[in-house]
Short mmCIF file of C-alpha atoms in Angstrom, two decimals:
data_model
loop_
_atom_site.label_atom_id
_atom_site.label_comp_id
_atom_site.label_asym_id
_atom_site.label_seq_id
_atom_site.Cartn_x
_atom_site.Cartn_y
_atom_site.Cartn_z
CA MET A 1332 35.47 142.23 149.13
CA PHE A 1333 37.08 140.24 146.27
CA THR A 1334 36.63 136.70 144.98
CA ASP A 1335 39.17 134.95 142.77
CA ARG A 1336 37.99 134.46 139.17
CA SER A 1337 41.40 133.86 137.62
CA PHE A 1338 40.08 130.74 135.90
CA LEU A 1339 38.45 133.12 133.41
CA LEU A 1340 41.93 134.05 132.12
CA THR A 1341 42.15 131.19 129.65
CA ASP A 1342 45.48 132.37 128.19
CA ASN A 1343 47.55 133.14 131.26
CA PRO A 1344 51.17 131.95 131.16
CA ALA A 1345 53.39 132.19 134.22
CA GLN A 1346 55.87 134.85 133.17
CA LEU A 1347 57.32 138.18 134.29
CA ASN A 1348 54.46 140.64 133.72
CA TYR A 1349 54.51 144.33 134.58
CA GLY A 1350 52.24 147.17 133.46
CA ILE A 1351 48.65 146.83 132.26
CA ALA A 1352 46.72 149.27 130.05
CA VAL A 1353 43.03 149.20 129.15
CA THR A 1354 42.22 150.26 125.58
CA ASP A 1355 39.99 149.30 122.66
CA PHE A 1356 42.61 147.29 120.80
CA ASP A 1357 40.40 146.18 117.88
CA ASP A 1358 38.07 149.21 117.59
CA ASP A 1359 34.92 147.19 118.30
CA GLY A 1360 33.65 149.39 121.14
CA ALA A 1361 34.80 147.05 123.93
CA PHE A 1362 37.98 147.36 125.97
CA GLU A 1363 40.84 144.91 126.20
CA LEU A 1364 43.80 144.46 128.57
CA PHE A 1365 47.29 145.03 127.20
CA VAL A 1366 49.80 143.35 129.53
CA ALA A 1367 53.52 144.17 129.31
CA GLY A 1368 55.59 140.98 129.31
CA PHE A 1369 59.22 141.18 130.38
CA GLY A 1370 61.46 138.75 128.48
CA GLY A 1371 58.43 136.79 127.33
CA GLN A 1372 55.48 138.12 125.36
CA ASN A 1373 53.00 140.96 125.65
CA LEU A 1374 49.39 139.83 126.00
CA VAL A 1375 46.18 141.39 124.68
CA LEU A 1376 43.36 139.83 126.68
CA LYS A 1377 39.86 140.12 125.22
CA TRP A 1378 36.63 139.16 126.99
CA GLN A 1379 34.86 136.58 124.82
CA GLY A 1380 31.78 135.82 126.89
CA ALA A 1381 33.13 132.86 128.83
CA GLY A 1382 36.64 134.07 129.52
CA PHE A 1383 39.58 136.19 128.38
CA ALA A 1384 41.64 135.01 125.43
CA ASP A 1385 44.96 136.38 124.20
CA VAL A 1386 44.40 137.99 120.78
CA ALA A 1387 47.81 139.65 120.35
CA ASP A 1388 49.42 139.19 116.95
CA SER A 1389 53.17 138.65 116.65
CA ILE A 1390 53.85 142.38 116.35
CA LEU A 1391 52.10 143.34 119.59
CA ALA A 1392 53.30 140.19 121.38
CA ASP A 1393 56.85 141.37 120.60
CA PHE A 1394 58.35 138.19 122.03
CA GLY A 1395 61.68 138.53 123.83
CA ARG A 1396 61.55 142.26 124.53
CA GLN A 1397 61.58 143.65 128.07
CA ALA A 1398 58.36 145.61 128.40
CA ILE A 1399 57.36 147.17 131.71
CA GLY A 1400 55.22 150.30 131.21
CA VAL A 1401 52.28 150.73 128.84
CA ALA A 1402 49.59 153.31 128.10
CA ALA A 1403 47.31 154.19 125.18
CA GLY A 1404 46.22 157.49 123.64
CA ASP A 1405 45.27 159.03 120.30
CA LEU A 1406 48.55 160.44 118.99
CA ASP A 1407 47.48 161.28 115.44
CA GLY A 1408 43.88 162.32 116.01
CA ASP A 1409 42.38 159.54 113.89
CA GLY A 1410 39.96 158.44 116.62
CA ARG A 1411 41.88 155.27 117.46
CA GLU A 1412 44.39 154.98 120.28
CA GLU A 1413 48.04 154.20 119.75
CA ILE A 1414 49.86 152.03 122.32
CA TYR A 1415 53.16 153.11 123.86
CA VAL A 1416 55.20 150.24 125.32
CA LEU A 1417 58.20 151.14 127.45
CA ASN A 1418 61.03 148.60 127.36
CA THR A 1419 63.68 148.71 130.06
CA ASP A 1420 66.60 146.28 130.20
CA THR A 1421 68.67 148.12 132.83
CA PHE A 1422 67.93 149.77 136.16
CA GLY A 1423 68.83 153.29 135.05
CA GLY A 1424 70.59 155.23 132.34
CA ARG A 1425 71.16 154.04 128.78
CA LYS A 1426 69.41 150.85 127.66
CA GLN A 1427 69.66 148.43 124.76
CA PHE A 1428 66.01 147.88 123.83
CA GLY A 1429 64.14 150.94 122.58
CA ASP A 1430 60.47 151.59 123.24
CA ARG A 1431 57.59 150.76 120.91
CA LEU A 1432 54.80 153.02 119.69
CA PHE A 1433 52.21 150.83 118.01
CA ASP A 1434 49.85 152.40 115.46
CA TRP A 1435 47.08 150.70 113.47
CA GLN A 1436 47.94 151.20 109.80
CA GLY A 1437 46.39 149.61 106.72
CA GLY A 1438 44.90 146.64 108.50
CA GLY A 1439 47.77 145.90 110.86
CA TRP A 1440 49.87 147.20 113.75
CA ARG A 1441 53.16 148.96 113.09
CA ASP A 1442 55.84 150.31 115.42
CA LEU A 1443 56.24 153.98 114.51
CA PHE A 1444 59.75 154.07 116.00
CA SER A 1445 60.82 151.48 113.41
CA LEU A 1446 60.21 153.96 110.58
CA PRO A 1447 63.40 155.67 109.35
CA GLN A 1448 62.10 159.19 109.95
CA ASN A 1449 61.38 158.43 113.62
CA GLN A 1450 64.45 156.50 114.69
CA ASP A 1451 66.36 159.56 115.88
CA ALA A 1452 63.58 160.19 118.42
CA LEU A 1453 63.76 156.70 119.93
CA ASN A 1454 63.99 156.64 123.74
CA LEU A 1455 67.13 154.73 124.80
CA THR A 1456 66.99 155.70 128.47
CA ALA A 1457 65.64 153.30 131.08
CA GLY A 1458 62.11 154.39 131.96
CA ARG A 1459 59.25 153.48 134.25
CA SER A 1460 55.77 154.93 133.72
CA VAL A 1461 53.97 156.38 130.71
CA ALA A 1462 51.03 158.80 130.49
CA TRP A 1463 49.28 160.61 127.65
CA ILE A 1464 48.98 164.40 127.67
CA ASP A 1465 46.68 166.62 125.58
CA ARG A 1466 48.38 169.86 126.55
CA TYR A 1467 46.32 172.10 124.24
CA GLY A 1468 42.91 170.40 124.54
CA THR A 1469 42.69 169.54 120.84
CA GLY A 1470 42.06 165.80 121.09
CA LYS A 1471 45.60 164.98 119.93
CA TYR A 1472 47.73 163.52 122.69
CA GLY A 1473 51.44 163.32 123.36
CA CYS A 1474 53.15 160.56 125.28
CA LEU A 1475 55.09 161.49 128.43
CA VAL A 1476 57.78 159.03 129.53
CA ALA A 1477 59.19 159.08 133.06
CA ASN A 1478 62.80 158.08 132.53
CA TYR A 1479 65.17 156.90 135.25
CA GLY A 1480 68.56 158.56 135.18
CA GLY A 1481 67.80 160.60 132.07
CA ALA A 1482 65.61 163.37 130.77
CA MET A 1483 61.85 162.92 130.51
CA ARG A 1484 60.43 162.62 126.99
CA LEU A 1485 57.21 164.06 125.58
CA TYR A 1486 56.48 162.62 122.16
CA GLU A 1487 54.10 164.33 119.73
CA LEU A 1488 53.64 164.36 115.97
CA ASN A 1489 55.12 167.44 114.32
CA ALA A 1490 53.90 169.26 111.19
CA ASP A 1491 55.73 166.72 109.00
CA ASN A 1492 53.94 163.83 110.73
CA MET A 1493 57.17 162.73 112.37
CA ILE A 1494 57.59 161.84 116.03
CA ALA A 1495 59.31 164.64 117.88
CA ASP A 1496 60.42 164.96 121.51
CA VAL A 1497 58.97 168.32 122.63
CA ALA A 1498 59.81 167.98 126.33
CA VAL A 1499 62.27 170.90 126.21
CA THR A 1500 59.72 173.20 124.58
CA ALA A 1501 57.05 172.15 127.09
CA GLY A 1502 59.33 172.67 130.09
CA LEU A 1503 59.33 168.99 131.02
CA ALA A 1504 62.85 167.83 130.09
CA LYS A 1505 64.03 167.24 133.63
CA VAL A 1506 66.55 164.52 134.46
CA THR A 1507 64.73 162.34 136.95
CA SER A 1508 64.43 159.10 138.80
CA GLY A 1509 60.81 159.07 137.64
CA ARG A 1510 58.31 156.46 138.77
CA GLY A 1511 54.52 157.00 138.67
CA ILE A 1512 52.64 159.63 136.60
CA VAL A 1513 49.10 160.97 136.55
CA SER A 1514 47.82 163.65 134.19
CA LEU A 1515 44.52 165.51 134.50
CA PRO A 1516 43.15 169.00 135.27
CA LEU A 1517 44.40 168.88 138.84
CA VAL A 1518 45.37 172.47 139.69
CA SER A 1519 44.35 174.21 136.45
CA ASP A 1520 41.67 173.84 133.76
CA ARG A 1521 44.10 171.99 131.46
CA MET A 1522 46.01 168.75 131.88
CA ASP A 1523 48.50 169.08 134.72
CA ILE A 1524 51.04 166.40 135.65
CA PHE A 1525 51.98 164.88 138.99
CA MET A 1526 55.01 162.60 139.04
CA ALA A 1527 56.25 160.60 142.01
CA ASN A 1528 60.03 160.33 141.97
CA GLU A 1529 62.59 158.15 143.71
CA SER A 1530 65.47 159.63 145.70
CA GLY A 1531 64.33 163.17 145.01
CA SER A 1532 61.44 165.61 145.08
CA ASN A 1533 58.19 164.88 143.29
CA PHE A 1534 57.03 167.08 140.41
CA LEU A 1535 53.71 168.89 140.12
CA PHE A 1536 53.65 170.50 136.69
CA ARG A 1537 50.93 173.10 136.28
CA ASN A 1538 49.75 173.66 132.71
CA GLN A 1539 50.20 177.36 131.94
CA GLY A 1540 47.60 177.31 129.15
CA ASP A 1541 50.09 177.84 126.33
CA GLY A 1542 51.43 174.29 126.09
CA THR A 1543 54.16 174.81 128.68
CA PHE A 1544 54.42 173.64 132.27
CA VAL A 1545 55.93 174.94 135.50
CA ASP A 1546 56.80 172.79 138.53
CA ILE A 1547 54.94 173.97 141.65
CA ALA A 1548 55.48 170.90 143.86
CA ALA A 1549 57.39 172.82 146.53
CA ILE A 1550 54.86 175.63 146.96
CA ALA A 1551 52.04 173.05 146.78
CA HIS A 1552 53.65 171.18 149.73
CA ILE A 1553 53.72 167.88 147.85
CA SER A 1554 57.41 167.47 146.93
CA ASP A 1555 58.11 164.74 149.56
CA PRO A 1556 61.87 164.80 148.82
CA TYR A 1557 63.08 162.03 151.13
CA GLU A 1558 60.80 159.20 149.99
CA HIS A 1559 60.67 156.87 146.97
CA GLY A 1560 57.38 157.21 145.11
CA ARG A 1561 55.60 154.47 143.19
CA GLY A 1562 51.90 154.13 142.32
CA ILE A 1563 49.51 157.10 142.23
CA ALA A 1564 45.74 157.50 142.12
CA VAL A 1565 43.52 160.58 142.03
CA LEU A 1566 40.12 160.96 143.69
CA ASP A 1567 37.98 163.38 145.66
CA ALA A 1568 38.91 161.85 149.00
CA ASN A 1569 36.86 164.16 151.23
CA GLY A 1570 33.91 165.11 149.03
CA ASP A 1571 34.76 168.79 148.60
CA GLY A 1572 34.73 168.76 144.80
CA ARG A 1573 38.51 168.96 144.38
CA PHE A 1574 40.82 166.19 143.24
CA ASP A 1575 43.22 164.80 145.85
CA ILE A 1576 46.26 162.54 145.42
CA VAL A 1577 47.04 159.22 147.07
CA TYR A 1578 50.35 157.54 146.35
CA GLY A 1579 52.66 154.92 147.75
CA ASN A 1580 56.29 155.30 148.80
CA TRP A 1581 58.52 152.26 148.52
CA GLU A 1582 59.07 151.00 152.08
CA GLY A 1583 58.17 154.50 153.29
CA ALA A 1584 55.09 156.33 154.51
CA HIS A 1585 52.23 156.35 152.00
CA ARG A 1586 50.47 159.65 151.41
CA LEU A 1587 46.93 160.94 151.06
CA PHE A 1588 47.26 164.58 150.03
CA ILE A 1589 44.04 166.58 150.31
CA GLN A 1590 43.83 169.66 148.08
CA GLN A 1591 42.69 172.25 150.60
CA GLU A 1592 42.59 175.03 148.05
CA PRO A 1593 43.69 175.07 144.40
CA GLY A 1594 47.35 174.04 144.34
CA LYS A 1595 47.78 173.60 148.10
CA PHE A 1596 47.94 170.10 149.59
CA ARG A 1597 48.09 168.55 153.07
CA ASP A 1598 48.79 164.91 153.95
CA ILE A 1599 45.98 163.37 156.04
CA ALA A 1600 46.92 159.68 155.70
CA SER A 1601 45.93 157.69 158.76
CA GLN A 1602 48.49 155.49 160.49
CA SER A 1603 47.10 152.33 158.91
CA LEU A 1604 46.97 153.84 155.42
CA ALA A 1605 50.45 155.36 155.72
CA MET A 1606 52.06 152.13 157.01
CA PRO A 1607 55.13 151.44 154.83
CA SER A 1608 55.13 148.55 152.38
CA ARG A 1609 56.75 147.29 149.19
CA ILE A 1610 54.20 149.23 147.20
CA ARG A 1611 53.60 149.07 143.47
CA THR A 1612 50.25 150.13 142.00
CA VAL A 1613 47.63 152.25 143.78
CA ILE A 1614 44.04 152.31 142.46
CA ALA A 1615 41.02 154.39 143.47
CA ALA A 1616 37.73 152.82 142.30
CA ASP A 1617 34.24 152.05 143.58
CA PHE A 1618 34.41 148.27 143.52
CA ASP A 1619 31.19 147.61 145.46
CA ASN A 1620 29.12 150.42 143.85
CA ASP A 1621 28.22 151.92 147.23
CA GLY A 1622 28.89 155.46 145.97
CA TYR A 1623 32.33 155.79 147.60
CA GLU A 1624 35.64 154.84 146.02
CA GLU A 1625 37.92 152.30 147.66
CA LEU A 1626 41.73 152.49 147.68
CA PHE A 1627 43.62 149.38 146.60
CA PHE A 1628 47.32 149.07 147.41
CA ASN A 1629 49.19 146.41 145.44
CA ASN A 1630 52.41 145.19 147.07
CA ILE A 1631 55.17 142.87 145.90
CA GLY A 1632 55.91 139.95 148.20
CA GLN A 1633 53.58 141.32 150.89
CA PRO A 1634 49.80 141.26 151.39
CA ASN A 1635 47.79 143.74 149.37
CA ARG A 1636 45.60 146.27 151.21
CA LEU A 1637 42.17 147.82 150.74
CA PHE A 1638 40.74 150.97 152.36
CA GLY A 1639 37.23 152.41 152.28
CA TRP A 1640 35.47 155.59 153.37
CA ARG A 1641 33.48 154.52 156.41
CA GLU A 1642 31.83 156.80 158.98
CA GLY A 1643 33.83 159.84 157.91
CA LYS A 1644 37.29 158.28 157.76
CA TRP A 1645 39.46 155.98 155.66
CA THR A 1646 39.36 152.51 157.21
CA ALA A 1647 41.10 149.22 156.38
CA LEU A 1648 38.67 146.75 154.79
CA THR A 1649 38.65 142.98 154.50
CA ILE A 1650 40.13 142.39 151.07
CA GLY A 1651 39.18 138.75 150.55
CA ASP A 1652 40.96 136.65 147.92
CA ALA A 1653 42.92 139.65 146.57
CA LEU A 1654 45.10 139.64 149.72
CA GLU A 1655 47.78 137.70 147.81
CA PRO A 1656 50.32 137.44 150.66
CA ARG A 1657 52.84 135.73 148.39
CA GLY A 1658 51.94 137.58 145.22
CA LEU A 1659 54.77 139.32 143.39
CA GLY A 1660 52.64 142.29 142.36
CA THR A 1661 54.06 144.55 139.65
CA GLY A 1662 50.97 146.27 138.23
CA ALA A 1663 47.17 146.32 138.29
CA ALA A 1664 44.23 147.77 136.39
CA VAL A 1665 40.45 147.92 136.57
CA GLY A 1666 37.59 147.80 134.07
CA ASP A 1667 34.13 146.36 133.56
CA PHE A 1668 34.93 143.85 130.84
CA ASP A 1669 31.93 141.54 131.20
CA GLY A 1670 29.40 144.41 131.23
CA ASP A 1671 27.74 143.59 134.55
CA GLY A 1672 28.25 147.08 135.98
CA ARG A 1673 30.86 145.98 138.53
CA LEU A 1674 34.58 146.61 138.13
CA GLU A 1675 37.00 143.74 137.79
CA LEU A 1676 40.52 143.94 139.21
CA VAL A 1677 43.44 142.43 137.28
CA ILE A 1678 46.84 142.10 138.94
CA ALA A 1679 50.16 141.42 137.19
CA HIS A 1680 53.08 139.71 138.88
CA GLY A 1681 56.75 139.29 138.15
CA GLU A 1682 60.11 140.98 138.66
CA SER A 1683 61.46 138.43 141.16
CA GLY A 1684 59.61 135.37 139.89
CA ALA A 1685 57.28 134.21 137.12
CA GLN A 1686 53.61 134.16 138.10
CA PRO A 1687 50.36 134.26 136.12
CA LEU A 1688 47.91 137.15 136.24
CA SER A 1689 45.10 137.25 138.80
CA LEU A 1690 41.50 138.34 138.16
CA TYR A 1691 39.09 139.33 140.93
CA HIS A 1692 35.38 140.15 141.03
CA THR A 1693 33.37 141.67 143.83
CA ILE A 1694 30.35 139.89 145.26
CA ALA A 1695 27.15 140.73 143.41
CA ASN A 1696 24.84 143.25 145.08
CA SER A 1697 21.81 145.39 144.24
CA ASN A 1698 23.62 148.75 144.22
CA SER A 1699 22.96 151.02 141.23
CA TRP A 1700 25.68 152.38 138.95
CA LEU A 1701 26.37 154.54 135.91
CA ARG A 1702 29.28 154.53 133.48
CA ILE A 1703 30.23 157.50 131.27
CA LEU A 1704 32.63 157.28 128.31
CA PRO A 1705 33.43 160.75 126.92
CA LEU A 1706 34.87 160.92 123.40
CA THR A 1707 37.10 163.46 121.70
CA ALA A 1708 35.99 165.33 118.58
CA GLN A 1709 37.87 162.64 116.65
CA GLY A 1710 36.01 159.81 118.41
CA ALA A 1711 38.77 158.46 120.71
CA PRO A 1712 38.41 158.22 124.50
CA ALA A 1713 38.74 161.72 125.95
CA ARG A 1714 41.45 160.88 128.45
CA GLY A 1715 41.78 163.69 130.98
CA ALA A 1716 38.16 164.84 130.69
CA ILE A 1717 36.29 165.46 133.96
CA VAL A 1718 32.91 163.88 134.68
CA THR A 1719 30.66 165.06 137.50
CA LEU A 1720 27.57 163.23 138.75
CA VAL A 1721 24.99 164.63 141.17
CA ALA A 1722 22.46 162.33 142.86
CA GLY A 1723 20.83 162.15 146.27
CA GLY A 1724 22.34 165.44 147.40
CA ARG A 1725 25.91 164.27 146.73
CA GLN A 1726 28.42 165.14 144.04
CA GLN A 1727 30.95 162.66 142.67
CA ILE A 1728 33.77 163.51 140.27
CA ARG A 1729 36.03 161.37 138.11
CA ALA A 1730 38.91 162.05 135.72
CA ILE A 1731 39.16 159.86 132.62
CA ASP A 1732 42.43 158.03 133.17
CA ALA A 1733 45.42 158.96 131.01
CA GLY A 1734 47.99 156.88 132.92
CA SER A 1735 48.18 155.97 136.59
CA GLY A 1736 48.85 153.20 139.07
CA TYR A 1737 52.48 152.38 138.41
CA LEU A 1738 53.47 151.39 134.86
CA CYS A 1739 49.71 151.14 134.20
CA GLN A 1740 46.59 152.81 132.80
CA MET A 1741 42.97 152.24 133.79
CA GLU A 1742 39.91 152.05 131.54
CA PRO A 1743 38.89 155.44 130.02
CA VAL A 1744 35.46 155.37 131.67
CA ALA A 1745 34.02 157.32 134.61
CA HIS A 1746 32.51 154.58 136.78
CA PHE A 1747 30.06 155.74 139.45
CA GLY A 1748 28.53 153.55 142.12
CA LEU A 1749 25.23 154.90 143.42
CA GLY A 1750 24.38 152.66 146.36
CA LYS A 1751 20.61 152.54 146.75
CA GLU A 1752 20.03 155.71 144.72
CA THR A 1753 17.96 155.12 141.58
CA GLN A 1754 17.48 158.74 140.50
CA ILE A 1755 20.30 160.89 139.08
CA ASP A 1756 19.93 164.68 138.93
CA PHE A 1757 22.48 165.19 136.16
CA VAL A 1758 25.84 164.22 134.72
CA GLU A 1759 28.25 166.83 133.37
CA VAL A 1760 31.26 166.20 131.14
CA ARG A 1761 33.96 168.83 130.80
CA TRP A 1762 36.49 168.41 128.00
CA LEU A 1763 40.03 169.74 128.09
CA ASP A 1764 39.21 172.75 125.90
CA GLY A 1765 36.45 173.84 128.30
CA LYS A 1766 33.49 172.47 126.33
CA ILE A 1767 30.72 171.21 128.64
CA PHE A 1768 27.80 168.87 128.06
CA ARG A 1769 25.13 168.21 130.68
CA LEU A 1770 22.88 165.15 130.62
CA ALA A 1771 19.74 165.51 132.74
CA ALA A 1772 18.34 162.60 134.74
CA PRO A 1773 19.93 159.65 132.91
CA ALA A 1774 18.65 156.20 133.83
CA VAL A 1775 20.87 154.13 136.11
CA ASN A 1776 22.68 150.89 135.28
CA GLN A 1777 23.97 151.73 131.82
CA LEU A 1778 27.08 152.81 129.92
CA ILE A 1779 26.64 156.12 128.07
CA ARG A 1780 29.02 157.24 125.36
CA VAL A 1781 29.10 161.04 125.26
CA ALA A 1782 30.17 162.59 121.96
CA TYR A 1783 32.16 165.80 121.88
CA PRO A 1784 29.79 168.80 121.44
CA LEU A 1785 30.70 170.21 118.04
CA SER A 1786 28.56 173.32 118.45
CA ALA A 1787 29.28 176.04 121.02
#
């Protein structure tokens, strides 16, 4: 499936790397890779036509910190995403290095936590993953931090434009051993939250429509209390129009939970898919544009795995160069950075040894594709929006990623492979406030930016 193109990463030091987030760092309409560097430097890798170059300034590089998790979202509603970087210098509990929340101000990046009015809100608990939550559907996002050995944090701007932790108000201030997070309209029409935990039950927080959440993991049959969760991905795994959840358990059985009815799940993972491993990130994406998403499992110190939907079941696929049997995988992300309509896979390595990043392409083919980038009313990526495509008698659905994998965040684009189909019936975008826009018969093989519909 994959071929090694790591030579295109022209600035690629061997260091301890962890999470990767895909965001438009310089507001030029193209997406970059933000890579969390642990003890070294953060990287911002920009595609420049012949390769990726590191364009991070000294503020974003933040040399000598211990960054692991990263995700981007529009905190202040200015149409440009802020970048939350989670630093963790201890396994659990209180830590020394606080997190960063980078905001573009007056021609440069600034850490909002460094401002005097925000320092009391600084997270000093060891954390793992980060995701962005628009709990009201307004286009302004908050940042949810899965802490380890301490209460979860949900950071938003208050009426005085100060950072405030509203996790208690939202019903999210649980003390956890939190690992992976995904946030999307999963069991309601608003952004819900699924969190995979270690040494305890998972959380499935249903959005109650008033900005508060209630945990329904137990009644949804997805609590999995005796395993140790890591990476998570969301997809419609059986084509019934509902989102399902696939996630990895550290050295335990991996899960593929089908949503049989709203808020009720059942694990259907095959023996090969469930086989335990030292799992890190899990990604669902259509790498070969055949119209069906693949499942990529990134492991640390063990071969990576790839599964595809073949003849009505999930089957192990030949992964090619991305096998990485000796790779120390810590995070991974996808995006179409070179604009050829095929997703690239970037894998970070580290934790137990310094290794450079890896970059993989799929072999070129003639399959059609379409890419949809929904925007908020403010002009930022509408993370959490739902995109539906109907073509050739089939429906595909995607959620615009707000944080996933493990420590990571994918590109905020709905990428659809179409196989040999060249005619699309329609594409529908549903925003978090319920607004809907339908695009009839768009041409294939293009990226379409869809503005928020200002009129009813």
